[in-house]
Tab-separated table of C-alpha atoms and ligand atoms in Angstrom:
chain	number	residue	atom	x	y	z
A	200	UNK	CA	-29.473	118.870	-4.454
A	201	UNK	CA	-30.155	115.261	-5.398
A	202	UNK	CA	-33.088	113.966	-7.607
A	203	UNK	CA	-34.271	110.282	-6.388
A	204	UNK	CA	-36.779	107.440	-7.709
A	205	UNK	CA	-38.075	105.477	-4.715
A	206	UNK	CA	-39.493	102.268	-5.737
A	207	UNK	CA	-42.294	100.511	-3.739
A	208	UNK	CA	-44.332	101.841	-0.651
A	209	UNK	CA	-44.598	99.086	2.130
A	210	UNK	CA	-43.361	99.195	5.164
A	211	UNK	CA	-39.867	99.282	4.582
A	212	UNK	CA	-40.286	101.887	1.985
A	213	UNK	CA	-42.500	104.330	3.933
A	214	UNK	CA	-39.575	104.647	6.405
A	215	UNK	CA	-36.844	105.314	3.933
A	216	UNK	CA	-39.164	108.141	2.232
A	217	UNK	CA	-40.136	109.563	5.119
A	218	UNK	CA	-36.540	110.128	6.141
A	219	UNK	CA	-35.435	111.387	2.889
A	220	UNK	CA	-38.139	113.967	3.186
A	221	UNK	CA	-36.641	115.360	6.447
A	222	UNK	CA	-33.246	115.386	4.489
A	223	UNK	CA	-34.751	118.209	1.926
A	224	UNK	CA	-31.344	119.941	1.754
A	225	UNK	CA	-29.983	116.774	0.382
A	226	UNK	CA	-32.798	115.382	-1.343
A	227	UNK	CA	-34.756	118.434	-3.573
A	228	UNK	CA	-36.801	116.047	-5.558
A	229	UNK	CA	-38.445	112.659	-4.728
A	230	UNK	CA	-40.717	110.246	-6.702
A	231	UNK	CA	-42.830	107.596	-5.364
A	232	UNK	CA	-43.131	105.001	-7.565
A	233	UNK	CA	-44.996	101.578	-6.771
A	234	UNK	CA	-47.919	98.841	-8.045
A	235	UNK	CA	-50.815	100.491	-5.800
A	236	UNK	CA	-50.217	104.244	-6.053
A	237	UNK	CA	-52.789	105.096	-3.719
A	238	UNK	CA	-50.510	104.520	-0.972
A	239	UNK	CA	-47.778	106.537	-2.807
A	240	UNK	CA	-50.223	109.557	-2.761
A	241	UNK	CA	-51.431	109.206	0.800
A	242	UNK	CA	-47.697	109.358	2.295
A	243	UNK	CA	-47.059	112.442	-0.526
A	244	UNK	CA	-49.798	113.971	1.776
A	245	UNK	CA	-48.493	112.971	5.161
A	246	UNK	CA	-45.176	114.294	4.264
A	247	UNK	CA	-46.570	117.664	2.679
A	248	UNK	CA	-48.438	118.405	5.915
A	249	UNK	CA	-45.473	117.908	8.309
A	250	UNK	CA	-43.698	120.690	5.959
A	251	UNK	CA	-41.130	119.232	4.046
A	252	UNK	CA	-39.541	121.033	1.204
A	253	UNK	CA	-38.725	118.093	-1.052
A	254	UNK	CA	-40.602	117.936	-4.307
A	255	UNK	CA	-42.610	114.750	-4.102
A	256	UNK	CA	-44.653	113.242	-7.187
A	257	UNK	CA	-46.114	109.814	-7.304
A	258	UNK	CA	-46.350	107.585	-9.996
A	259	UNK	CA	-48.182	103.554	-10.759
A	260	UNK	CA	-45.562	101.388	-12.227
A	261	UNK	CA	-44.733	97.462	-12.353
A	262	UNK	CA	-41.063	97.408	-11.891
A	263	UNK	CA	-41.126	93.732	-13.448
A	264	UNK	CA	-41.795	95.623	-16.621
A	265	UNK	CA	-37.980	96.935	-17.568
A	266	UNK	CA	-39.362	98.918	-20.756
A	267	UNK	CA	-42.087	100.417	-18.466
A	268	UNK	CA	-40.126	101.077	-15.780
A	269	UNK	CA	-37.209	102.669	-18.110
A	270	UNK	CA	-39.719	104.932	-19.553
A	271	UNK	CA	-40.740	105.966	-16.151
A	272	UNK	CA	-37.240	106.798	-15.096
A	273	UNK	CA	-35.918	108.478	-18.060
A	274	UNK	CA	-38.931	110.725	-18.052
A	275	UNK	CA	-38.538	111.692	-14.634
A	276	UNK	CA	-34.673	111.962	-14.568
A	277	UNK	CA	-33.816	111.303	-11.031
A	278	UNK	CA	-29.998	110.495	-10.089
A	279	UNK	CA	-30.548	107.266	-8.193
A	280	UNK	CA	-33.527	105.002	-7.830
A	281	UNK	CA	-33.926	103.021	-4.377
A	282	UNK	CA	-35.833	99.937	-4.712
A	283	UNK	CA	-37.724	99.011	-1.652
A	284	UNK	CA	-40.025	96.898	-3.562
A	285	UNK	CA	-39.026	93.014	-3.287
A	286	UNK	CA	-36.031	91.178	-4.403
A	287	UNK	CA	-37.995	89.811	-7.391
A	288	UNK	CA	-37.517	92.961	-8.867
A	289	UNK	CA	-33.750	93.486	-8.300
A	290	UNK	CA	-32.965	92.610	-12.060
A	291	UNK	CA	-35.802	94.381	-13.923
A	292	UNK	CA	-34.785	97.630	-11.603
A	293	UNK	CA	-31.118	97.310	-12.313
A	294	UNK	CA	-31.504	96.651	-16.122
A	295	UNK	CA	-34.113	99.800	-16.290
A	296	UNK	CA	-30.953	102.028	-14.183
A	297	UNK	CA	-28.471	100.873	-16.923
A	298	UNK	CA	-30.902	101.691	-19.858
A	299	UNK	CA	-31.795	104.942	-18.069
A	300	UNK	CA	-28.143	105.678	-17.021
A	301	UNK	CA	-29.076	105.901	-13.024
A	302	UNK	CA	-27.374	104.707	-10.193
A	303	UNK	CA	-29.109	102.165	-8.027
A	304	UNK	CA	-29.672	100.988	-4.569
A	305	UNK	CA	-31.725	98.109	-2.732
A	306	UNK	CA	-31.781	96.257	0.769
A	307	UNK	CA	-32.226	92.966	-0.189
A	308	UNK	CA	-30.387	90.530	-2.923
A	309	UNK	CA	-32.075	89.157	-5.353
A	310	UNK	CA	-34.384	85.817	-5.505
A	311	UNK	CA	-36.943	84.704	-8.054
A	312	UNK	CA	-40.562	85.079	-7.437
A	313	UNK	CA	-41.129	81.691	-8.972
A	314	UNK	CA	-38.563	78.946	-7.763
A	315	UNK	CA	-39.940	76.607	-10.175
A	316	UNK	CA	-38.852	78.095	-13.269
A	317	UNK	CA	-36.876	75.904	-15.171
A	318	UNK	CA	-34.121	78.499	-16.415
A	319	UNK	CA	-33.825	79.818	-12.861
A	320	UNK	CA	-33.186	76.383	-11.462
A	321	UNK	CA	-31.059	75.034	-13.316
A	322	UNK	CA	-28.559	77.710	-12.580
A	323	UNK	CA	-29.780	77.373	-8.860
A	324	UNK	CA	-29.279	73.231	-8.795
A	325	UNK	CA	-25.541	74.025	-10.302
A	326	UNK	CA	-24.731	76.994	-7.347
A	327	UNK	CA	-26.285	74.623	-4.504
A	328	UNK	CA	-23.395	72.113	-6.063
A	329	UNK	CA	-20.584	73.906	-6.316
A	330	UNK	CA	-20.893	76.362	-3.312
A	331	UNK	CA	-22.887	74.181	-1.309
A	332	UNK	CA	-25.959	76.312	0.447
A	333	UNK	CA	-29.482	76.230	-0.944
A	334	UNK	CA	-30.984	79.355	-0.363
A	335	UNK	CA	-33.036	80.758	-2.761
A	336	UNK	CA	-31.360	83.837	-2.863
A	337	UNK	CA	-27.532	85.134	-3.731
A	338	UNK	CA	-25.589	87.517	-4.759
A	339	UNK	CA	-24.333	85.915	-8.097
A	340	UNK	CA	-26.926	87.329	-10.380
A	341	UNK	CA	-26.629	90.850	-9.058
A	342	UNK	CA	-22.582	90.605	-9.098
A	343	UNK	CA	-22.817	89.391	-12.596
A	344	UNK	CA	-23.567	92.870	-13.064
A	345	UNK	CA	-20.359	94.242	-12.227
A	346	UNK	CA	-18.867	95.177	-15.420
A	347	UNK	CA	-22.189	96.902	-17.085
A	348	UNK	CA	-22.314	99.077	-14.210
A	349	UNK	CA	-18.357	99.699	-14.275
A	350	UNK	CA	-18.594	100.421	-18.172
A	351	UNK	CA	-21.407	102.937	-17.676
A	352	UNK	CA	-19.662	104.709	-14.578
A	353	UNK	CA	-22.839	103.950	-12.344
A	354	UNK	CA	-22.897	103.087	-8.762
A	355	UNK	CA	-25.088	100.268	-7.179
A	356	UNK	CA	-25.147	99.556	-3.510
A	357	UNK	CA	-26.487	96.441	-2.726
A	358	UNK	CA	-28.448	95.801	0.554
A	359	UNK	CA	-28.403	98.697	2.703
A	360	UNK	CA	-30.899	97.289	5.335
A	361	UNK	CA	-30.090	96.846	8.737
A	362	UNK	CA	-28.931	92.766	8.303
A	363	UNK	CA	-27.248	92.868	5.374
A	364	UNK	CA	-26.377	96.440	5.362
A	365	UNK	CA	-25.492	97.933	8.562
A	366	UNK	CA	-24.077	94.502	9.794
A	367	UNK	CA	-21.485	94.604	6.853
A	368	UNK	CA	-20.778	98.476	7.906
A	369	UNK	CA	-20.199	97.020	11.677
A	370	UNK	CA	-17.532	94.688	10.097
A	371	UNK	CA	-16.106	97.036	7.873
A	372	UNK	CA	-15.700	99.333	10.919
A	373	UNK	CA	-14.434	96.530	13.367
A	374	UNK	CA	-11.529	95.810	10.322
A	375	UNK	CA	-10.499	99.505	10.078
A	376	UNK	CA	-10.956	100.652	13.671
A	377	UNK	CA	-10.622	97.523	16.429
A	378	UNK	CA	-8.584	94.468	14.673
A	379	UNK	CA	-5.504	93.886	12.662
A	380	UNK	CA	-7.042	90.238	11.760
A	381	UNK	CA	-10.770	89.042	12.376
A	382	UNK	CA	-11.215	85.369	13.323
A	383	UNK	CA	-14.724	85.086	13.676
A	384	UNK	CA	-17.928	87.010	13.276
A	385	UNK	CA	-21.360	86.414	14.891
A	386	UNK	CA	-24.170	88.386	13.741
A	387	UNK	CA	-26.933	88.424	16.364
A	388	UNK	CA	-30.447	89.419	15.117
A	389	UNK	CA	-33.208	89.833	18.173
A	390	UNK	CA	-36.559	91.129	18.078
A	391	UNK	CA	-37.759	91.517	21.717
A	392	UNK	CA	-40.828	93.001	20.262
A	393	UNK	CA	-44.735	92.054	20.830
A	394	UNK	CA	-47.264	92.669	18.450
A	395	UNK	CA	-50.073	90.682	20.361
A	396	UNK	CA	-50.784	88.190	17.042
A	397	UNK	CA	-50.210	84.538	17.494
A	398	UNK	CA	-48.696	84.954	14.178
A	399	UNK	CA	-47.482	87.574	11.771
A	400	UNK	CA	-44.240	88.482	10.030
A	401	UNK	CA	-42.640	91.559	10.864
A	402	UNK	CA	-41.831	92.072	6.671
A	403	UNK	CA	-42.744	90.844	4.004
A	404	UNK	CA	-44.477	87.447	4.703
A	405	UNK	CA	-43.461	85.697	1.548
A	406	UNK	CA	-39.652	86.674	1.436
A	407	UNK	CA	-39.677	86.203	5.488
A	408	UNK	CA	-41.119	83.025	5.509
A	409	UNK	CA	-38.980	81.634	2.753
A	410	UNK	CA	-35.896	83.022	4.830
A	411	UNK	CA	-36.761	81.307	7.947
A	412	UNK	CA	-37.988	77.978	6.847
A	413	UNK	CA	-34.602	77.273	4.244
A	414	UNK	CA	-32.126	75.020	5.374
A	415	UNK	CA	-29.592	77.117	7.821
A	416	UNK	CA	-25.658	77.508	6.736
A	417	UNK	CA	-22.709	79.452	7.996
A	418	UNK	CA	-18.832	79.765	6.499
A	419	UNK	CA	-16.265	77.956	7.880
A	420	UNK	CA	-12.737	78.488	6.171
A	421	UNK	CA	-14.067	79.278	3.588
A	422	UNK	CA	-16.576	76.742	2.872
A	423	UNK	CA	-20.342	76.425	3.338
A	424	UNK	CA	-21.497	74.309	6.222
A	425	UNK	CA	-25.085	73.233	5.642
A	426	UNK	CA	-27.672	72.182	8.435
A	427	UNK	CA	-30.924	71.474	8.436
A	428	UNK	CA	-33.275	74.592	9.350
A	429	UNK	CA	-33.325	75.812	13.094
A	430	UNK	CA	-31.071	72.929	14.203
A	431	UNK	CA	-28.380	74.705	15.974
A	432	UNK	CA	-30.002	76.586	18.625
A	433	UNK	CA	-28.275	79.119	21.358
A	434	UNK	CA	-29.854	81.109	24.287
A	435	UNK	CA	-28.180	84.429	24.188
A	436	UNK	CA	-28.690	87.653	26.658
A	437	UNK	CA	-29.381	90.685	25.061
A	438	UNK	CA	-28.841	94.336	26.127
A	439	UNK	CA	-32.205	96.301	27.060
A	440	UNK	CA	-33.947	92.942	25.777
A	441	UNK	CA	-33.016	89.703	27.819
A	442	UNK	CA	-32.641	86.406	27.358
A	443	UNK	CA	-33.719	84.742	24.091
A	444	UNK	CA	-33.567	81.631	21.925
A	445	UNK	CA	-31.892	82.354	18.814
A	446	UNK	CA	-31.130	79.712	15.781
A	447	UNK	CA	-28.780	79.450	12.981
A	448	UNK	CA	-29.881	80.775	9.927
A	449	UNK	CA	-28.531	81.351	6.466
A	450	UNK	CA	-28.244	84.904	5.491
A	451	UNK	CA	-26.912	87.236	2.845
A	452	UNK	CA	-24.225	89.144	4.216
A	453	UNK	CA	-22.388	85.758	5.058
A	454	UNK	CA	-21.920	85.730	0.978
A	455	UNK	CA	-20.815	89.058	1.028
A	456	UNK	CA	-18.269	88.964	4.019
A	457	UNK	CA	-17.038	85.596	2.835
A	458	UNK	CA	-15.978	87.102	-0.475
A	459	UNK	CA	-14.590	90.481	0.825
A	460	UNK	CA	-12.889	89.270	3.726
A	461	UNK	CA	-11.933	85.436	3.181
A	462	UNK	CA	-9.199	85.953	5.934
A	463	UNK	CA	-12.616	85.531	8.610
A	464	UNK	CA	-12.397	82.244	9.609
A	465	UNK	CA	-16.075	81.561	10.482
A	466	UNK	CA	-19.134	83.804	9.827
A	467	UNK	CA	-22.657	82.533	11.151
A	468	UNK	CA	-25.486	84.468	11.609
A	469	UNK	CA	-28.998	83.964	14.377
A	470	UNK	CA	-31.940	85.338	14.603
A	471	UNK	CA	-34.188	85.086	17.660
A	472	UNK	CA	-37.665	83.565	17.633
A	473	UNK	CA	-40.508	82.546	19.871
A	474	UNK	CA	-41.922	79.535	20.215
A	475	UNK	CA	-45.048	80.390	18.702
A	476	UNK	CA	-43.853	81.466	15.617
A	477	UNK	CA	-41.976	78.276	14.627
A	478	UNK	CA	-44.707	76.368	15.690
A	479	UNK	CA	-47.420	78.186	13.065
A	480	UNK	CA	-44.344	78.312	10.569
A	481	UNK	CA	-43.646	74.513	11.005
A	482	UNK	CA	-47.530	73.760	10.798
A	483	UNK	CA	-47.802	75.708	7.605
A	484	UNK	CA	-45.100	74.367	5.712
A	485	UNK	CA	-46.704	70.508	6.502
A	486	UNK	CA	-50.015	71.452	5.092
A	487	UNK	CA	-48.288	73.225	1.916
A	488	UNK	CA	-48.838	76.843	2.766
A	489	UNK	CA	-45.229	78.186	2.082
A	490	UNK	CA	-45.275	76.679	-1.591
A	491	UNK	CA	-44.927	79.147	-4.397
A	492	UNK	CA	-46.029	76.641	-6.963
A	493	UNK	CA	-49.664	78.024	-8.308
A	494	UNK	CA	-52.420	75.525	-7.874
A	495	UNK	CA	-56.174	75.834	-9.161
A	496	UNK	CA	-58.370	75.934	-6.740
A	497	UNK	CA	-62.644	76.068	-8.176
A	498	UNK	CA	-60.976	77.639	-11.578
A	499	UNK	CA	-58.648	80.303	-10.383
A	500	UNK	CA	-55.040	80.014	-9.755
A	501	UNK	CA	-53.615	81.105	-6.218
A	502	UNK	CA	-50.211	80.794	-5.145
A	503	UNK	CA	-50.353	79.275	-1.320
A	504	UNK	CA	-47.805	81.560	-0.164
A	505	UNK	CA	-49.361	84.866	-1.668
A	506	UNK	CA	-52.887	83.666	-0.118
A	507	UNK	CA	-51.306	83.069	3.274
A	508	UNK	CA	-49.961	86.784	3.262
A	509	UNK	CA	-53.671	87.900	2.187
A	510	UNK	CA	-54.368	86.662	5.163
A	511	UNK	CA	-51.650	87.618	7.861
A	512	UNK	CA	-51.470	90.915	9.275
A	513	UNK	CA	-50.021	93.913	6.994
A	514	UNK	CA	-46.650	93.882	8.510
A	515	UNK	CA	-47.024	98.160	7.993
A	516	UNK	CA	-49.952	97.604	10.254
A	517	UNK	CA	-47.942	96.177	13.012
A	518	UNK	CA	-46.690	99.233	14.136
A	519	UNK	CA	-49.225	100.580	16.994
A	520	UNK	CA	-49.410	97.128	18.691
A	521	UNK	CA	-45.893	96.088	19.043
A	522	UNK	CA	-43.941	97.082	21.786
A	523	UNK	CA	-40.278	96.355	22.943
A	524	UNK	CA	-36.934	96.706	21.465
A	525	UNK	CA	-35.032	95.116	18.451
A	526	UNK	CA	-31.462	94.369	19.715
A	527	UNK	CA	-28.783	93.548	16.287
A	528	UNK	CA	-25.394	93.521	16.137
A	529	UNK	CA	-22.491	91.340	15.490
A	530	UNK	CA	-19.526	89.905	17.623
A	531	UNK	CA	-16.210	90.121	16.342
A	532	UNK	CA	-12.929	87.862	17.438
A	533	UNK	CA	-9.566	87.997	16.381
A	534	UNK	CA	-6.157	90.097	17.168
A	535	UNK	CA	-4.623	93.645	17.205
A	536	UNK	CA	-1.339	94.421	18.126
A	537	UNK	CA	-0.501	90.727	18.626
A	538	UNK	CA	-3.155	90.200	21.423
A	539	UNK	CA	-6.619	88.549	21.414
A	540	UNK	CA	-9.446	91.054	21.436
A	541	UNK	CA	-13.483	90.432	21.167
A	542	UNK	CA	-16.267	93.434	20.918
A	543	UNK	CA	-19.802	93.315	20.325
A	544	UNK	CA	-21.352	96.416	18.529
A	545	UNK	CA	-25.003	97.005	18.116
A	546	UNK	CA	-28.019	98.630	18.203
A	547	UNK	CA	-31.017	98.726	19.875
A	548	UNK	CA	-34.764	100.372	18.626
A	549	UNK	CA	-37.452	100.504	20.538
A	550	UNK	CA	-40.968	99.874	18.508
A	551	UNK	CA	-42.923	102.434	20.126
A	552	UNK	CA	-40.083	104.798	19.473
A	553	UNK	CA	-40.237	104.390	15.750
A	554	UNK	CA	-43.953	104.590	15.918
A	555	UNK	CA	-44.018	107.769	17.695
A	556	UNK	CA	-41.726	109.400	14.974
A	557	UNK	CA	-43.078	107.568	11.585
A	558	UNK	CA	-45.588	105.593	12.630
A	559	UNK	CA	-43.924	102.334	11.311
A	560	UNK	CA	-42.711	99.465	13.768
A	561	UNK	CA	-38.771	98.944	14.596
A	562	UNK	CA	-38.257	96.101	11.562
A	563	UNK	CA	-39.100	98.416	8.894
A	564	UNK	CA	-37.387	101.442	10.963
A	565	UNK	CA	-34.439	99.717	11.143
A	566	UNK	CA	-34.252	98.677	7.604
A	567	UNK	CA	-35.698	102.327	6.099
A	568	UNK	CA	-33.335	104.307	7.900
A	569	UNK	CA	-30.080	102.480	6.612
A	570	UNK	CA	-31.569	102.382	2.972
A	571	UNK	CA	-31.912	106.718	3.262
A	572	UNK	CA	-28.302	106.484	4.417
A	573	UNK	CA	-26.943	104.603	1.856
A	574	UNK	CA	-28.735	106.539	-0.603
A	575	UNK	CA	-27.845	109.902	0.891
A	576	UNK	CA	-24.106	108.851	1.103
A	577	UNK	CA	-24.632	108.077	-3.197
A	578	UNK	CA	-26.172	111.644	-3.247
A	579	UNK	CA	-23.481	113.262	-1.495
A	580	UNK	CA	-20.885	111.368	-3.228
A	581	UNK	CA	-19.183	109.726	-0.235
A	582	UNK	CA	-20.041	106.360	-1.535
A	583	UNK	CA	-20.219	106.874	-5.051
A	584	UNK	CA	-17.623	104.488	-7.372
A	585	UNK	CA	-18.604	102.743	-10.612
A	586	UNK	CA	-19.473	99.147	-10.422
A	587	UNK	CA	-21.850	96.654	-7.959
A	588	UNK	CA	-21.047	96.818	-3.957
A	589	UNK	CA	-22.001	95.379	-1.006
A	590	UNK	CA	-21.698	98.235	2.286
A	591	UNK	CA	-18.396	96.445	3.315
A	592	UNK	CA	-16.951	98.056	0.137
A	593	UNK	CA	-17.011	101.434	1.666
A	594	UNK	CA	-15.626	103.615	4.106
A	595	UNK	CA	-17.600	102.806	7.220
A	596	UNK	CA	-17.096	105.931	9.044
A	597	UNK	CA	-19.632	108.234	7.102
A	598	UNK	CA	-22.257	105.749	7.283
A	599	UNK	CA	-21.823	104.676	11.109
A	600	UNK	CA	-21.752	108.774	11.856
A	601	UNK	CA	-24.699	108.960	9.847
A	602	UNK	CA	-26.781	105.738	11.891
A	603	UNK	CA	-25.749	107.970	15.053
A	604	UNK	CA	-27.920	110.703	13.497
A	605	UNK	CA	-30.476	109.654	11.947
A	606	UNK	CA	-32.107	107.404	14.717
A	607	UNK	CA	-29.947	104.154	14.969
A	608	UNK	CA	-27.453	105.081	17.596
A	609	UNK	CA	-24.637	102.074	17.813
A	610	UNK	CA	-22.470	100.560	21.126
A	611	UNK	CA	-19.274	98.900	21.139
A	612	UNK	CA	-18.912	96.596	24.192
A	613	UNK	CA	-15.346	95.409	24.194
A	614	UNK	CA	-16.407	92.739	26.855
A	615	UNK	CA	-18.863	90.682	25.566
A	616	UNK	CA	-20.181	87.140	25.904
A	617	UNK	CA	-19.532	85.062	23.111
A	618	UNK	CA	-21.562	82.462	21.284
A	619	UNK	CA	-20.334	79.053	22.014
B	47	LIG	P1	-43.636	95.181	1.416
B	47	LIG	O1	-44.523	93.794	1.093
B	47	LIG	O2	-44.172	95.650	2.860
B	47	LIG	O3	-43.349	96.146	0.469
B	47	LIG	C1	-43.089	95.861	-1.048
B	47	LIG	C2	-43.599	97.092	-1.884
B	47	LIG	O4	-43.318	97.100	-3.231
B	47	LIG	C3	-45.225	97.445	-2.132
B	47	LIG	O5	-45.346	98.675	-1.895
B	47	LIG	C4	-45.562	96.549	-3.126
B	47	LIG	O6	-46.699	97.102	-3.783
B	47	LIG	C5	-44.415	97.186	-3.863
B	47	LIG	N1	-44.508	96.284	-5.228
B	47	LIG	C6	-44.129	95.241	-5.540
B	47	LIG	N2	-44.158	94.428	-6.493
B	47	LIG	C7	-44.107	95.365	-7.324
B	47	LIG	C8	-43.968	95.604	-8.575
B	47	LIG	N3	-44.114	94.694	-9.013
B	47	LIG	N4	-43.871	97.074	-8.931
B	47	LIG	C9	-44.058	97.873	-8.559
B	47	LIG	N5	-43.714	97.619	-6.980
B	47	LIG	C10	-44.197	96.604	-6.544
B	47	LIG	O7	-42.429	95.031	1.873
B	47	LIG	P2	-41.345	95.318	2.938
B	47	LIG	O8	-41.748	96.772	2.889
B	47	LIG	O9	-41.273	94.337	4.164
B	47	LIG	O10	-39.692	95.066	2.385
B	47	LIG	C11	-39.134	95.862	1.416
B	47	LIG	C12	-37.386	95.439	1.185
B	47	LIG	O11	-37.030	95.379	2.009
B	47	LIG	C13	-38.148	93.807	0.580
B	47	LIG	O12	-36.689	93.996	-0.632
B	47	LIG	C14	-37.341	93.179	1.892
B	47	LIG	O13	-36.741	91.540	1.702
B	47	LIG	C15	-36.277	94.049	2.569
B	47	LIG	N6	-35.703	93.930	3.569
B	47	LIG	C16	-34.779	94.398	4.016
B	47	LIG	C17	-34.355	94.105	5.732
B	47	LIG	C18	-32.840	93.925	5.722
B	47	LIG	O14	-32.455	94.314	6.739
B	47	LIG	N7	-32.047	94.218	4.868
B	47	LIG	C19	-35.036	93.688	6.367
B	47	LIG	C20	-36.277	93.700	6.065
B	47	LIG	C21	-36.670	93.864	4.801
B	47	LIG	P3	-47.981	96.752	-3.552
B	47	LIG	O15	-48.538	97.859	-2.223
B	47	LIG	O16	-49.399	97.160	-4.365
B	47	LIG	O17	-48.361	95.822	-2.489
C-alpha cells in the first residue's frame, strides 16, 4: 500500500510509470509531476483506459525550485519520490525529500546543468586533481547527503536504471553467489538497435552527448586511469546481436563499485557505437554544438546543446521505428574455492517487444523497469535502510528475481569470451 510521486514524464519516466501502474496492489496511489503537465495528463489517460486501479493525479512542477517542490510533496504526502527527470535536479529533489520527510529514488547521479558555474567549477577542479577523472558527474554530491538521510531515517536509492543500476546488482549477485574474490569487472553495454536516422540519441541528448564526448576512464588497483575520448576500442560478439565495435567510457557505477568493492583490481565500462554516430558527434563537438555555455544569437540567449536537442528526434519518439536488440551485462573474473572462475551475466532486450508492451524503445525500457523495481523494493521494505546507497549495497536476490518477473530476464554464461 504505497503512495509514490514520480517526477519527470520523458522516455524513461513513461516506462517506469506504466510499470508502477501495473503493480496496483503495491502502488495504490501515484502522482505524476513534471515540467510539461500535458504529457502527464496524456499518460494518465492511457493508463486509466488500460484498467489500472492505481489512483493517479498529475501536477506541474519545476523540480529546480526546492520550495515549490517541497510544498507539492508535503501536500500530496507520498511515501517516496522517484526522480526520473534529469540529473540536474537530483540535489534539489533530495533537498525537497528531506524537507518533506519522504524517501528518494533516482536513476543517474548528479551533474550540474551549467558546467561553467564558478562555484561548481571550484569543487570539480579539486576533484579532478585529487581523484584523476574528469567526467562532469560523480557521486560525491549525493554521498554528501548520507548523514542527513540517516538522521531523518530516510532511504535514498541512487542509480536504479540499467547501467548504473542493474549492472551494480549483477556485481553484488556475482559476489554473493559465484565468487570468493572478484578480480576484474567489465561492464558491456551494447545497443544493436537501428532507428533509421543518421543521428539520434536513445535518451536525453544533452546527457547522452556529454557522457560520450568526455574522456574515458577506468579503475585499476584503486586508481583512475584516464584516456582520451574513444581511444580504447574493442570488438565483441554479443549474444543475439552479433559483433560490434565498443569503446571504453567513464561510467558512474565504476566509482560506486570501486568504493564498495575495493578488492576488485580492475573495473572498466564499454559501450557500442556505430561509425555514423561517432562521425556526427565529432563534427557537432568540433563546431561547438555540444557546448553548454549560453551564446547570444540575434538578441536571444541560446545554449548550443539545448538548441541541438530541439533539432534532434525526441528519444521517446524512436520506439515505433527502432528494430533490433540491446545486450547489457557484466563479465566477472576471480576465484571460487581456490579455482579461477569467469562468468558473464547479461540481459537481452528487444526494441520492438518493448514497443509492443509499453510504446517505448528498449533504452527507456531497460532503464524504466529497474527504476520501478528499486522503488517497489523500497515500498515493500526489502530495500529500506536509513542513508544514501547505490544498488550494489542491498541484497541483490529480490532485485534479480524482479528483473525476471517484470520484463528483463537475465542469463549467466559460465564460459564467456573475455575482453582483452
Ligand atoms: P527525457 O529528457 O526524455 O525526460 C526528462 C523529463 O524530466 C521530461 O519529462 C522533462 O520535462 C522533465 N524535466 C526536466 N527538467 C525538469 C524540471 N526542472 N522540473 C520538472 N521536470 C523536469 O530524459 P530520459 O527519460 O531519457 O532520462 C531520464 C533520466 O534517466 C535521466 O536522469 C537520465 O540520465 C537517466 N537515464 C539513466 C539510465 C541508466 O541506465 N541508469 C539510462 C538512460 C537514462 P519536459 O517534458 O518538459 O521536457
